[in-house]
Amino acid sequence: MGYCYGLAMWFLLFLPVFILLVVLFFIVRRLNKASSRTDRLSSHLVSVLESQEIGFSVWDSSEQLRECNAHFQEFYPGVQFKRGLVFEDLIRLTVTCGLVHVPENHIDQWVSDHINKFRESTCEVLKTSDGRWLKIKSIRIANDGFLLLYSDIT
């Protein structure tokens, strides 16, 4: 009786641990499937944006660059984009690299206006310094960040 009692106690003690491990296994498996679906969806979205020659950048809630594609970088020739770039620096770069022409005495106001504008979902058309027309769309995203979409609509 002592042996059976000990075996029963061992079984009762480790059964909840075994059940927990099985539940965790299925949760992790489900999360991996969801992650895989999210990765595929992200890949499809990037493919669509690339095929339409749309430049995009993703900014987090602290207004730092998280991701951008090659088309986005093409609007800023010679500039190396790195994760963590501050959004205000990009807006200021838009003027200083000559993408758009803003009179010298209006640069700070233009930068301030555009930082505030892009914090909300907006769409704007700008004429570039070289005569092209650029459509810039800002879209708020779930994590309090935002997405910028650039397209040449000349």
C-alpha positions in Angstrom: 0.0 0.0 0.0 2.9 2.4 0.8 4.3 2.0 -2.8 0.9 2.6 -4.5 0.3 5.5 -2.2 3.7 7.1 -3.0 3.1 6.5 -6.7 -0.4 8.1 -6.6 1.0 11.1 -4.7 3.8 11.5 -7.3 1.3 11.3 -10.1 -1.0 13.9 -8.4 1.9 16.2 -7.8 3.3 16.1 -11.4 0.0 15.9 -13.3 -0.7 19.7 -13.0 2.9 20.3 -14.2 2.4 18.0 -17.1 -0.9 19.6 -18.0 0.7 23.1 -17.8 3.5 22.0 -20.1 1.0 20.6 -22.7 -1.0 23.9 -22.5 2.1 26.0 -22.9 3.2 23.8 -25.9 -0.1 24.5 -27.7 0.0 28.3 -26.8 3.5 28.6 -28.2 2.5 26.6 -31.3 -0.4 28.9 -31.9 1.7 32.0 -31.3 4.2 30.7 -33.9 1.5 30.2 -36.4 0.2 33.7 -35.8 3.7 35.1 -36.1 4.1 33.3 -39.3 0.9 34.7 -40.7 1.9 38.2 -39.6 5.3 37.8 -41.3 3.6 36.6 -44.5 1.1 39.5 -44.4 4.0 42.0 -43.8 5.9 40.5 -46.7 2.9 40.8 -48.9 2.3 44.4 -47.9 6.0 45.3 -48.6 5.7 43.6 -52.0 2.6 45.6 -52.9 4.3 48.9 -51.8 7.5 48.0 -53.7 5.6 47.1 -56.8 3.8 50.5 -56.7 7.1 52.3 -56.2 5.8 53.8 -53.0 8.4 54.9 -50.4 7.4 54.0 -46.9 8.8 54.5 -43.5 7.5 53.3 -40.1 8.0 55.5 -37.0 7.4 54.5 -33.4 5.6 56.3 -30.6 8.8 58.2 -29.7 9.0 59.4 -33.4 12.0 57.3 -34.3 12.5 55.5 -37.5 11.9 51.7 -37.2 11.9 50.7 -40.9 12.0 52.2 -44.4 12.3 50.8 -47.9 14.6 51.6 -50.8 12.0 53.7 -52.5 11.7 56.0 -49.5 15.5 56.4 -49.4 15.5 57.4 -53.1 13.8 60.6 -52.1 16.9 61.5 -50.1 19.9 60.7 -52.4 23.1 60.2 -50.5 21.5 60.0 -47.1 22.0 56.8 -45.1 18.9 56.0 -43.1 19.4 54.2 -39.8 17.0 52.9 -37.2 16.5 55.5 -34.5 16.5 58.5 -36.8 14.4 61.2 -35.1 11.4 62.3 -37.1 12.2 66.0 -36.7 15.6 65.4 -38.2 14.0 63.9 -41.3 11.6 66.9 -41.7 14.6 69.3 -41.3 16.5 67.1 -43.8 13.7 67.5 -46.3 14.4 71.2 -46.5 18.2 71.2 -46.0 18.8 68.6 -48.7 16.7 70.5 -51.1 13.8 68.1 -51.5 11.4 71.0 -51.1 12.3 74.7 -51.3 11.5 76.7 -48.2 12.7 80.3 -47.8 15.6 80.5 -45.2 13.6 82.7 -42.8 10.6 80.2 -42.8 12.5 76.9 -42.3 11.8 76.6 -38.5 8.1 77.4 -38.9 7.8 74.9 -41.9 9.5 72.2 -39.9 7.3 72.8 -36.8 4.1 72.9 -39.0 5.0 69.6 -40.7 6.0 67.8 -37.6 2.6 68.6 -36.1 0.8 67.8 -39.3 2.3 64.3 -39.7 1.5 63.4 -36.1 -2.1 63.0 -37.4 -3.3 61.1 -40.4 -2.9 63.5 -43.3 -2.2 63.7 -47.0 -0.2 66.4 -48.6 1.1 67.2 -52.1 4.4 69.1 -52.3 6.3 70.4 -55.2 9.9 69.3 -55.0 12.9 71.6 -55.8 13.4 69.8 -59.1 9.8 70.3 -60.3 8.3 66.9 -59.3 5.1 66.5 -57.3 5.3 64.4 -54.2 2.3 63.0 -52.4 3.0 62.3 -48.7 0.5 60.4 -46.7 0.8 60.0 -42.9 -1.2 57.2 -41.3 -1.5 56.7 -37.5 -0.9 53.1 -36.5 -1.9 51.1 -33.4 1.2 51.5 -31.3 0.9 55.3 -31.4 3.5 55.4 -34.2 2.8 56.3 -37.8 3.5 55.3 -41.3 4.7 57.7 -44.0 4.0 56.9 -47.6 5.8 58.8 -50.4 4.9 58.6 -54.0 6.0 60.7 -57.0 2.8 61.8 -58.8 4.4 63.9 -61.4 
